[in-house]
Coordinates of C-alpha atoms and ligand atoms in Angstrom, one line a residue:
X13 CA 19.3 25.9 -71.7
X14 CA 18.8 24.6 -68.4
X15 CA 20.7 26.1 -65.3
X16 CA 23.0 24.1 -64.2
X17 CA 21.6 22.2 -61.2
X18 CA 23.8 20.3 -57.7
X19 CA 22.8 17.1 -57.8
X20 CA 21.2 16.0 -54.8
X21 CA 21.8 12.8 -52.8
X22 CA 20.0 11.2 -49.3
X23 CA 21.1 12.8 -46.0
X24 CA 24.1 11.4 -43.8
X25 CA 22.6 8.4 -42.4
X26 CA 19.3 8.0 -44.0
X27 CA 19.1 5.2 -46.6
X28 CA 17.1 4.2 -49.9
X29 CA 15.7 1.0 -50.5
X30 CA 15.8 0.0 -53.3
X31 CA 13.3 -2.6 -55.4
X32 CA 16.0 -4.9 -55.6
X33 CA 16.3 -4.9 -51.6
X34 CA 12.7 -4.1 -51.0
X35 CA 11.3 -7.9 -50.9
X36 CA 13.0 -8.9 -47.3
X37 CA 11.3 -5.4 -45.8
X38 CA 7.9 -6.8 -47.1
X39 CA 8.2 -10.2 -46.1
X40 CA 9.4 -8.8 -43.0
X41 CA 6.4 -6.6 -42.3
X42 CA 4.1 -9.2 -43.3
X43 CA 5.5 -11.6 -40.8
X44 CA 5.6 -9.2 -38.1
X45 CA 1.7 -8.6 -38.6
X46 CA 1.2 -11.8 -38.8
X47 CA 2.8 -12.2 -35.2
X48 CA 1.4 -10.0 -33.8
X49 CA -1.8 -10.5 -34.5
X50 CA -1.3 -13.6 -33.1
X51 CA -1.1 -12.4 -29.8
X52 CA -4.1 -10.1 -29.9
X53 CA -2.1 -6.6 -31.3
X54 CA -3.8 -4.1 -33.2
X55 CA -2.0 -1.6 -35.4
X56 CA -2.3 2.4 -34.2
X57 CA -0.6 5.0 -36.4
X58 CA 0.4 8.5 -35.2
X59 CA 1.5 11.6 -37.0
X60 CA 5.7 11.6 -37.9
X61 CA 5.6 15.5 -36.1
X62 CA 4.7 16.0 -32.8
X63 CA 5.4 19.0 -30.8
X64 CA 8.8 19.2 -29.2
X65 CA 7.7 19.5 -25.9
X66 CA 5.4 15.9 -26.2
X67 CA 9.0 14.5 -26.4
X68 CA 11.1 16.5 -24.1
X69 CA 8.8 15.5 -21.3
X70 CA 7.8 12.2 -22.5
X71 CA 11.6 10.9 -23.0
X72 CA 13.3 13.6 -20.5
X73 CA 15.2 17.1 -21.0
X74 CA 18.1 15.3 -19.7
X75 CA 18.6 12.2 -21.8
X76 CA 21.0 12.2 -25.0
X77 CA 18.1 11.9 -27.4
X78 CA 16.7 15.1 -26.3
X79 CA 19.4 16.8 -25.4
X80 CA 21.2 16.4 -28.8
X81 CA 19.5 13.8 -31.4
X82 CA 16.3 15.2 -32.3
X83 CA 15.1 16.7 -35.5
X84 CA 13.5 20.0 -34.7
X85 CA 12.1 23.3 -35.8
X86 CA 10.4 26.2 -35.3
X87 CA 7.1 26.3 -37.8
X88 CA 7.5 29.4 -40.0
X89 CA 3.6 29.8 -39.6
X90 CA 2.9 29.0 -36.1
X91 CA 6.3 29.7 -34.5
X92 CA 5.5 26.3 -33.0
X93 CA 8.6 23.8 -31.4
X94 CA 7.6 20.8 -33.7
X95 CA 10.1 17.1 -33.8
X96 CA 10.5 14.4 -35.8
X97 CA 9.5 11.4 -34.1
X98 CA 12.7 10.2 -32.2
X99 CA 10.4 6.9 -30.8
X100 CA 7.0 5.8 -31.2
X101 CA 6.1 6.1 -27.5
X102 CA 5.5 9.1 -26.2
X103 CA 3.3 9.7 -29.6
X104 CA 1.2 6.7 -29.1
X105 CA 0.2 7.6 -25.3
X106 CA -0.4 11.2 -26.1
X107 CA -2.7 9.7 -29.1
X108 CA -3.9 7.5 -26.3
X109 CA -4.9 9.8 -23.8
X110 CA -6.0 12.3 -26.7
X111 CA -8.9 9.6 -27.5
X112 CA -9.4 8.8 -24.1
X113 CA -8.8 5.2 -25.4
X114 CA -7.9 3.7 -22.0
X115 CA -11.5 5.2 -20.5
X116 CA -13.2 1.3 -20.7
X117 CA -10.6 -0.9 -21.4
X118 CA -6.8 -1.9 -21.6
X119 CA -5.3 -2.0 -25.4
X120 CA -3.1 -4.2 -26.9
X121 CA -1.4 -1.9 -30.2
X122 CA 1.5 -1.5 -32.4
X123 CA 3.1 0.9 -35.0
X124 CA 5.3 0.5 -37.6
X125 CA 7.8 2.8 -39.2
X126 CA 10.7 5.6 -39.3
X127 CA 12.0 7.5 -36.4
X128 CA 14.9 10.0 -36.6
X129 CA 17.6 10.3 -34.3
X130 CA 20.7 12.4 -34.9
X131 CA 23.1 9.9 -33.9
X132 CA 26.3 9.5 -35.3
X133 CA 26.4 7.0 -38.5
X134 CA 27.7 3.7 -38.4
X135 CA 26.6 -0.1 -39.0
X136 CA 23.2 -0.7 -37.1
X137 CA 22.9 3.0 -36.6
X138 CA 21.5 5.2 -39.0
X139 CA 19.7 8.9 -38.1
X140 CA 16.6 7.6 -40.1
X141 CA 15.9 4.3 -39.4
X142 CA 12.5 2.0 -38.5
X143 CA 10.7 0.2 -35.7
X144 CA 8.4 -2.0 -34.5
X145 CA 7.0 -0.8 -31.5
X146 CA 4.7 -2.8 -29.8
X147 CA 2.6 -1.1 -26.6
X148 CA 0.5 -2.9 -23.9
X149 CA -1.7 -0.1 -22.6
X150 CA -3.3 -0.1 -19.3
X151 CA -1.9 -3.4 -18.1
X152 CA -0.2 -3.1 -14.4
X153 CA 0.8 -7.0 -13.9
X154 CA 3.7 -8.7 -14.2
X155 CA 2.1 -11.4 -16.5
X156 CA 2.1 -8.9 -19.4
X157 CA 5.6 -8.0 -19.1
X158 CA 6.2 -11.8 -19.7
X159 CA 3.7 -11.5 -22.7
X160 CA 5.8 -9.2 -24.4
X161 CA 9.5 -11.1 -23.9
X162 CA 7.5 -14.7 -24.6
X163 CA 6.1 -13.2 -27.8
X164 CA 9.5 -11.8 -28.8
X165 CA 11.2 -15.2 -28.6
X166 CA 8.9 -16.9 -30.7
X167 CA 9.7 -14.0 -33.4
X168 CA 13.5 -14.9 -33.0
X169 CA 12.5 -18.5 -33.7
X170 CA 9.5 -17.7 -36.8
X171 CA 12.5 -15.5 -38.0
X172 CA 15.2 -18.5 -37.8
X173 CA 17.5 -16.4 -35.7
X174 CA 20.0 -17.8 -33.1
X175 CA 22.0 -15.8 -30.2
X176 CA 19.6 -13.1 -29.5
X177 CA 20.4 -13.2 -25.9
X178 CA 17.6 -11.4 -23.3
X179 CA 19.1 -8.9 -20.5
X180 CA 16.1 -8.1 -17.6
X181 CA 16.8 -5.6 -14.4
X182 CA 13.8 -3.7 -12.7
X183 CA 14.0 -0.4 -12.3
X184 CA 11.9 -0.1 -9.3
X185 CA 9.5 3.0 -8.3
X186 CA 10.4 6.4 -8.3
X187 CA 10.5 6.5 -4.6
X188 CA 13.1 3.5 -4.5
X189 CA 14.9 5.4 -7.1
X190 CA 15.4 8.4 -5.5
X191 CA 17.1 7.1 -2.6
X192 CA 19.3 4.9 -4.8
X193 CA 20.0 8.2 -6.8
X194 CA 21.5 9.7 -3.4
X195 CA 23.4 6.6 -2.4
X196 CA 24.7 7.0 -6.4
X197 CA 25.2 10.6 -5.9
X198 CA 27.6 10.2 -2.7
X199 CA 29.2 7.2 -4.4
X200 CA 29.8 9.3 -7.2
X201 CA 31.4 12.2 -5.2
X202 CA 33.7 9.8 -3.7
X203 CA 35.0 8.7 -7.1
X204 CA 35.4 12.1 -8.6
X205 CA 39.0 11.5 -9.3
X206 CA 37.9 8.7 -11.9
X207 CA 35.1 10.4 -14.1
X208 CA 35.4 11.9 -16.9
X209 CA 33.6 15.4 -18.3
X210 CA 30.8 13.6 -19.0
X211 CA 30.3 12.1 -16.5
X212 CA 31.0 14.8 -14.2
X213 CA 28.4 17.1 -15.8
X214 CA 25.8 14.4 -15.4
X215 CA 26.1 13.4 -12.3
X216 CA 23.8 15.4 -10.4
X217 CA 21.1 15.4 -13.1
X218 CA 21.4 11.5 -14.5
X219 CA 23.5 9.8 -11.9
X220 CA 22.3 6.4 -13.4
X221 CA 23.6 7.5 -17.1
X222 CA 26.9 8.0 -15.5
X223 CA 27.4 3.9 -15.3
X224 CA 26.4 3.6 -19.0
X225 CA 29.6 5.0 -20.0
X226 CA 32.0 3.4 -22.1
X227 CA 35.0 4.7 -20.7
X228 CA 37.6 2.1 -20.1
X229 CA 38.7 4.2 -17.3
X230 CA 36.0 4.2 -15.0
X231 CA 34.6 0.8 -15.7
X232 CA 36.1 -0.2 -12.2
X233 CA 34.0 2.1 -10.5
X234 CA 30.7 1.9 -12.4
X235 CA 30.9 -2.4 -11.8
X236 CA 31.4 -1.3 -7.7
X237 CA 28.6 1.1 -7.5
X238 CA 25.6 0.5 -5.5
X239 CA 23.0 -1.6 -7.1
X240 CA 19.7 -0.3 -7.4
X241 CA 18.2 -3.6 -7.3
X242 CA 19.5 -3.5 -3.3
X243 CA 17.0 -0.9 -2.7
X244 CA 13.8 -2.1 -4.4
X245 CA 10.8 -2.6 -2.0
X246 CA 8.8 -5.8 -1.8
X247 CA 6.3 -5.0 -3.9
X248 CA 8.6 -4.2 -6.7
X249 CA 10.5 -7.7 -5.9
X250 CA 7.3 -9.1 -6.4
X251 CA 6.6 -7.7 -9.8
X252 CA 10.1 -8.9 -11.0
X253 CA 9.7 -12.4 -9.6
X254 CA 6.5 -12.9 -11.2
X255 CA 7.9 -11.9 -14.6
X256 CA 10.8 -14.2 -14.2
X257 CA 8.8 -17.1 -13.1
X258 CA 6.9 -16.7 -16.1
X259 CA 9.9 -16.6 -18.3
X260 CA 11.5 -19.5 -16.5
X261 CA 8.2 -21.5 -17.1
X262 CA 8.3 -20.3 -20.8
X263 CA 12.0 -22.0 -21.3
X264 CA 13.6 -18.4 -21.8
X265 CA 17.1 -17.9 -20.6
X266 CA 17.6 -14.5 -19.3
X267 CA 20.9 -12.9 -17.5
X268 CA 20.0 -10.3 -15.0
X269 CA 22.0 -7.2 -16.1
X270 CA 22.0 -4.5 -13.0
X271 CA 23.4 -2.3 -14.8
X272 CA 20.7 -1.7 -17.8
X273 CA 19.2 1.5 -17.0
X274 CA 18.0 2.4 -20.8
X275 CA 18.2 5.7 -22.3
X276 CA 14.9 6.8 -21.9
X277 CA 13.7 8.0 -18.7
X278 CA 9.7 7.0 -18.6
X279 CA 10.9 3.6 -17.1
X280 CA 10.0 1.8 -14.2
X281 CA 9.8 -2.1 -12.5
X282 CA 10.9 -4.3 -15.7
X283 CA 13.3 -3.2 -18.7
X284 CA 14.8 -5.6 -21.2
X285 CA 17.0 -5.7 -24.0
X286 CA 17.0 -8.5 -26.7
X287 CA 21.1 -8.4 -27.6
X288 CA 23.3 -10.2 -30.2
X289 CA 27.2 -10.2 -31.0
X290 CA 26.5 -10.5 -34.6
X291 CA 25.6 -7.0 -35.0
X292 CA 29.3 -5.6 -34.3
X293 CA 29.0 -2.5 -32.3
X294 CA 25.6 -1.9 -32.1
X295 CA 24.0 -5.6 -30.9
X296 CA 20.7 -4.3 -29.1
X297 CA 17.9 -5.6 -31.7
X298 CA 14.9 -4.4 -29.5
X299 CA 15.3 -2.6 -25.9
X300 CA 11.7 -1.8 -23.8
X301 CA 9.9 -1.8 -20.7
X302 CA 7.4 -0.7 -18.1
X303 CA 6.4 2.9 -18.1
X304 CA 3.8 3.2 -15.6
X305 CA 3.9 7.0 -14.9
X306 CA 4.1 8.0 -18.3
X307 CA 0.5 8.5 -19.5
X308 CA 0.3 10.4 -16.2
X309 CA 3.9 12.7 -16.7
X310 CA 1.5 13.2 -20.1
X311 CA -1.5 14.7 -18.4
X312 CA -3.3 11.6 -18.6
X313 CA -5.6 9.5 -15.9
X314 CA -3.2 7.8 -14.5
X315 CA -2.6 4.1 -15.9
X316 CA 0.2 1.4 -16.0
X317 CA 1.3 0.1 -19.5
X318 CA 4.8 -1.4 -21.1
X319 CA 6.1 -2.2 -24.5
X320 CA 9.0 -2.9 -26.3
X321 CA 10.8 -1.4 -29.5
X322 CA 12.9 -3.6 -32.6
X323 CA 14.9 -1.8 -35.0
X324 CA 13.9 -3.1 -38.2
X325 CA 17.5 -2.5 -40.0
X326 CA 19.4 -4.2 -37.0
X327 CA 16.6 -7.2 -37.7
X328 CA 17.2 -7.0 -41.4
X329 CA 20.9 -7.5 -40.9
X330 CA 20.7 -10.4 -38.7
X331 CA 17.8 -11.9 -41.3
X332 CA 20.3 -12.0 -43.8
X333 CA 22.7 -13.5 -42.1
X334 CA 20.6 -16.5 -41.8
X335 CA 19.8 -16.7 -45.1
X336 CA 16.2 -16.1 -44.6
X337 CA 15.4 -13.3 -47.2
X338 CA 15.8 -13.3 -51.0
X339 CA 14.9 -10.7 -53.6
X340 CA 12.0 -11.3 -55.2
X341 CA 11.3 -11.6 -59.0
X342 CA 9.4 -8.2 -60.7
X343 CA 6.7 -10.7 -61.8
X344 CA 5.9 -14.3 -62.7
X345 CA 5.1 -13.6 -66.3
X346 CA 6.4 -11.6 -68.4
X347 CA 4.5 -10.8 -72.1
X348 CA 5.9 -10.2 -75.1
X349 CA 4.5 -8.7 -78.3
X350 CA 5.2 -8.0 -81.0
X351 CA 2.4 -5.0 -82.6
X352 CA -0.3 -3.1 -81.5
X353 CA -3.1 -4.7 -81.4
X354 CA -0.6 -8.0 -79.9
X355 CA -0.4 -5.7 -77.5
X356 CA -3.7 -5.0 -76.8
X357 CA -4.8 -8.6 -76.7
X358 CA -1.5 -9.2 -74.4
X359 CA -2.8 -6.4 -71.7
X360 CA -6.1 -8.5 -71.8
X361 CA -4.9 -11.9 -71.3
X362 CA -2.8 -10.3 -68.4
X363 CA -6.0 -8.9 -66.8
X364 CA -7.5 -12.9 -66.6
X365 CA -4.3 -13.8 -65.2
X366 CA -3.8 -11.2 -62.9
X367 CA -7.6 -12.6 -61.4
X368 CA -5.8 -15.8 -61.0
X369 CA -3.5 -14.0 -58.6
X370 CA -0.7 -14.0 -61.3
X371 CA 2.1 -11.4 -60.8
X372 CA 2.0 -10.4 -64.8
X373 CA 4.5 -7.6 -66.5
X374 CA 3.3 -6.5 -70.4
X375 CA 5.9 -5.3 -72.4
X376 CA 5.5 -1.4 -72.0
X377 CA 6.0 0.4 -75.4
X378 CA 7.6 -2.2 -78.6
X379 CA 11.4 -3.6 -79.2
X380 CA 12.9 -6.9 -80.9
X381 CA 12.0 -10.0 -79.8
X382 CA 15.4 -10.3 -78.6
X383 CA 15.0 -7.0 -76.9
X384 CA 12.2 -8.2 -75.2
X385 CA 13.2 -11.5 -74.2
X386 CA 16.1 -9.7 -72.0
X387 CA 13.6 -8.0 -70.3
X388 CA 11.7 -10.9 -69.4
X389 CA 15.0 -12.6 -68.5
X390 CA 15.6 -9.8 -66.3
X391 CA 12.5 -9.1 -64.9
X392 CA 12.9 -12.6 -63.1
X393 CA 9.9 -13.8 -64.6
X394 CA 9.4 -17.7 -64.3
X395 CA 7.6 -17.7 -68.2
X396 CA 7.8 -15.7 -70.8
X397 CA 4.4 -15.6 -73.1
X398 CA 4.7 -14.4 -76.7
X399 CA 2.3 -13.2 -78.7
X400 CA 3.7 -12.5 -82.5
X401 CA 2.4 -12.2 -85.5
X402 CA 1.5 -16.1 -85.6
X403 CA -0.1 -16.5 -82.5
X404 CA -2.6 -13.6 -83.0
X405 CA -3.4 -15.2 -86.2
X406 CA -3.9 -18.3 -85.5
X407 CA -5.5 -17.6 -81.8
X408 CA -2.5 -19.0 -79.7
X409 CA 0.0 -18.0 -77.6
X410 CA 3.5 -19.2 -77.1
X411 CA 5.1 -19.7 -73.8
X412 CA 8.7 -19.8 -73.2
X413 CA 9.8 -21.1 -69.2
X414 CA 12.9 -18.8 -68.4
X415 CA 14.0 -20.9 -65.5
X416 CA 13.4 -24.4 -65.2
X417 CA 15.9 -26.4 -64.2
X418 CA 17.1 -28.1 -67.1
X419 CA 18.6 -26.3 -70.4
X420 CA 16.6 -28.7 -71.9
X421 CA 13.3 -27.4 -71.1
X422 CA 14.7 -24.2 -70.7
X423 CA 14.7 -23.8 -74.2
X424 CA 12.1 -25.7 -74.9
X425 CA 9.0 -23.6 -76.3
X426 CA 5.4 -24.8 -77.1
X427 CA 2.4 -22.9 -78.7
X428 CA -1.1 -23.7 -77.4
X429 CA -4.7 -22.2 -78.3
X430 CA -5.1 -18.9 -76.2
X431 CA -8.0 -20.7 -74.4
X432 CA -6.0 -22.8 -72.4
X433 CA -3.2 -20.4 -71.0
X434 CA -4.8 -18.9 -68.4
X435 CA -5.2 -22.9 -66.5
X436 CA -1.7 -23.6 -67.7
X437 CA -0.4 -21.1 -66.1
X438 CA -2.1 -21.0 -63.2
X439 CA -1.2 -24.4 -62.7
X440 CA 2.2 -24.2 -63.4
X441 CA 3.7 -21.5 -62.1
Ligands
HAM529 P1 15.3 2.4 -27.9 O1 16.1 1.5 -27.1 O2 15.7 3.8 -28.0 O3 13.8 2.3 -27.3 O4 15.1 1.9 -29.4 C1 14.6 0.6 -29.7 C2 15.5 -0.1 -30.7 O5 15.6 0.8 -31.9 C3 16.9 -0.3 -30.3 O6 17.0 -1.5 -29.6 C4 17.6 -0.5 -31.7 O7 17.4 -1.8 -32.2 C5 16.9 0.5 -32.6 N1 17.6 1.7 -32.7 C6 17.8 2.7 -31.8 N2 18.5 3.7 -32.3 C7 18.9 3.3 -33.6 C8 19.6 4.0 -34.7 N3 20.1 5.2 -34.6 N4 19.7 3.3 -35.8 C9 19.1 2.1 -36.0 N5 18.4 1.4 -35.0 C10 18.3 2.1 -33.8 C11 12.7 3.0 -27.7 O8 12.7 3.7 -28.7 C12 11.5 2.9 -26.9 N6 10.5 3.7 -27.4 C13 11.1 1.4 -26.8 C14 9.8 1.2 -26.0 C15 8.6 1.1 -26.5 N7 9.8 1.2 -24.7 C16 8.5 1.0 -24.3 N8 7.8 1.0 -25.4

């Protein structure tokens, strides 16, 4: 007797696909390859683990991802600090200056796939869930900054999707951020009376955070605070001029938004965020932006680069809200049989129609006719092809088309020498 055994289901937040849901993932991969080929990007895979400290440096001790989102664990054999990838980035600059790939030349790349975050579980925000990320390597001008949002919009568009709107700000240099940090930092102590825990803790050690909060309460003051756009230096004017003339001679509408600061802290100069209202509560559908000192912070020769992340689940969502993904059919013909050695001749036929480019099912194992017809019916197959007693006798095959638009041809079904299937088909479905 077997010991009794609790089931097991998928973690809080992390979610199966299913075959049934499976198609608009594929189609959306495909397209997104497809894309971004387009525009010159290579695909770059990195390892899921990475040691903790990649990340703690990479994204910053004091961010919320670090500080409390991140998959990690000692490994029992190395006693090792290893995480699950919370982003793509900091792994694909490591890999980057690990390979000394920069040494003779800038890279365009991208990576696909999950990245774990312990977040708390909602709509649009799951503690498994997928990106594109998309990195521009060793570019320092403003033109590739453009690049990136220009290439994004046309994805909106290939994708059919309205009201993704694009929020810009410039985050400056570190320099002009530090003396905006004090100015925040004696704002800050003048508005003690207004912030909450929080923000209280954090604002010494992430002043800029502290405007990111949602409390109601101290909205009044975050929206007063000084700007940090008011202390950018020319050159860092310059930088954001150039990508906005770019995106102004592009046709993209863009709302300078001071107060996006992103929750990572590798920024600098230009970060965006692609955002829609058709997500409920979490609308941001791809946030990114220039990281110059990064590959640097990562003991690499120093070099400029930006990029951009999607989240594939928040894109799903607002795919099928335009209607632009359908589940596809298990195959395009389905065969039926109705004895060994139908069968057999039914796996071959399926072979020279598979080299066709045919998506073919056979039957597995035997059942009814009728049995087997609800298979086919189900499998969403566009023809059913029967071989039975008959047919193998004779040298035939018999085709059934489950879905034409008629009943009348719907239920029509012809027989026709074995010979002739594989162009029949091929032409017809
Ligand atoms: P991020 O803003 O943390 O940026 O994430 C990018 C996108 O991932 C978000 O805009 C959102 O669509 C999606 N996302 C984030 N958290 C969740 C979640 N818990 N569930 C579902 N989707 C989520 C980055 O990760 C940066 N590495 C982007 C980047 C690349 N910057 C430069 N290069």
């Amino acid at each position: 007797m077997t010991q009794s055994f609790q089931k097991v289901h998928a973690l809080t937040g992390m979610k199966d696909v299913l075959p049934d849901a499976s198609a608009p993932w594929e189609q959306l991969e495909q397209t997104v390859r497809t894309w971004l080929a387009s525009y010159g990007y290579r695909n770059m895979r990195t390892p899921v683990l990475e040691y903790t400290r990649l990340f703690a440096r990479g994204i910053g001790e004091v961010t919320d991802i670090v500080e409390k989102e991140m998959y990690s664990f000692t490994d029992a054999l190395s006693d090792e600090a290893l995480t699950m990838r919370p982003e793509f980035t900091a792994g694909m600059v490591r890999a980057t200056i690990e390979h000394n790939m920069l040494y003779d030349r800038a890279h365009r790349v991208y990576a696909m796939g999950p990245v774990f975050r312990r977040e708390k579980p909602q709509r649009g925000r799951y503690r498994q869930f997928h990106q594109i990320d998309v990195e521009a390597l060793g570019f320092a001008g403003p033109d590739i900054d453009a690049e990136l949002i220009v290439m994004l919009n046309r994805l909106w568009a290939i994708l059919g999707l309205p009201d993704i709107r694009l929020e810009l700000n410039s985050l400056g240099q570190a320099d002009e951020r530090a003396a905006h940090r004090s100015a925040l930092i004696q704002y800050l102590e003048q508005h003690r009376d207004v912030l909450d825990g929080e923000a209280t803790r954090r604002m010494h050690t992430n002043p800029l955070r502290v405007l990111d909060s949602k409390n109601p309460a101290m909205q009044d003051m975050a929206n007063n605070a000084p700007p940090l756009f008011d202390f950018l230096g020319e050159a860092s004017r310059a930088h954001f001029d150039g990508v906005c003339h770019r995106l102004d001679d592009a046709g993209i509408a863009y709302r300078m938004n001071p107060r996006l600061v992103r929750g990572l802290d590798y920024y600098n100069l230009t970060v965006f965020e692609w955002v829609t209202d058709r997500l409920g509560a979490q609308g941001t559908v791809c946030g990114g932006g220039r990281y110059d000192g990064l590959i640097d912070l990562l003991g690499g020769k120093p070099a400029p680069a930006v990029g951009f992340a999607i989240g594939m689940e928040r894109l799903l969502d607002l795919c099928d809200q335009a209607g632009e993904s359908s589940a596809q059919a298990e195959c395009q013909v389905y065969m039926i049989h109705q004895s060994d050695d139908a069968q057999r001749r039914a796996c071959r036929v399926a072979e020279q129609l598979r080299d066709e480019g045919l998506r073919v099912i056979v039957h597995a194992g035997s059942g009814s006719f009728k049995s087997q017809f609800k298979r086919a019916d189900a499998s969403g197959a566009a023809v059913a092809v029967i071989l039975g007693a008959d047919e193998l006798s004779s040298g035939t095959a018999s085709i059934k088309w489950l879905r034409a638009q008629s009943l009348e041809t719907r239920v029509q079904q012809e027989t026709i020498p074995l010979e002739r299937l594989v162009t029949e088909l091929k032409l017809k479905v």
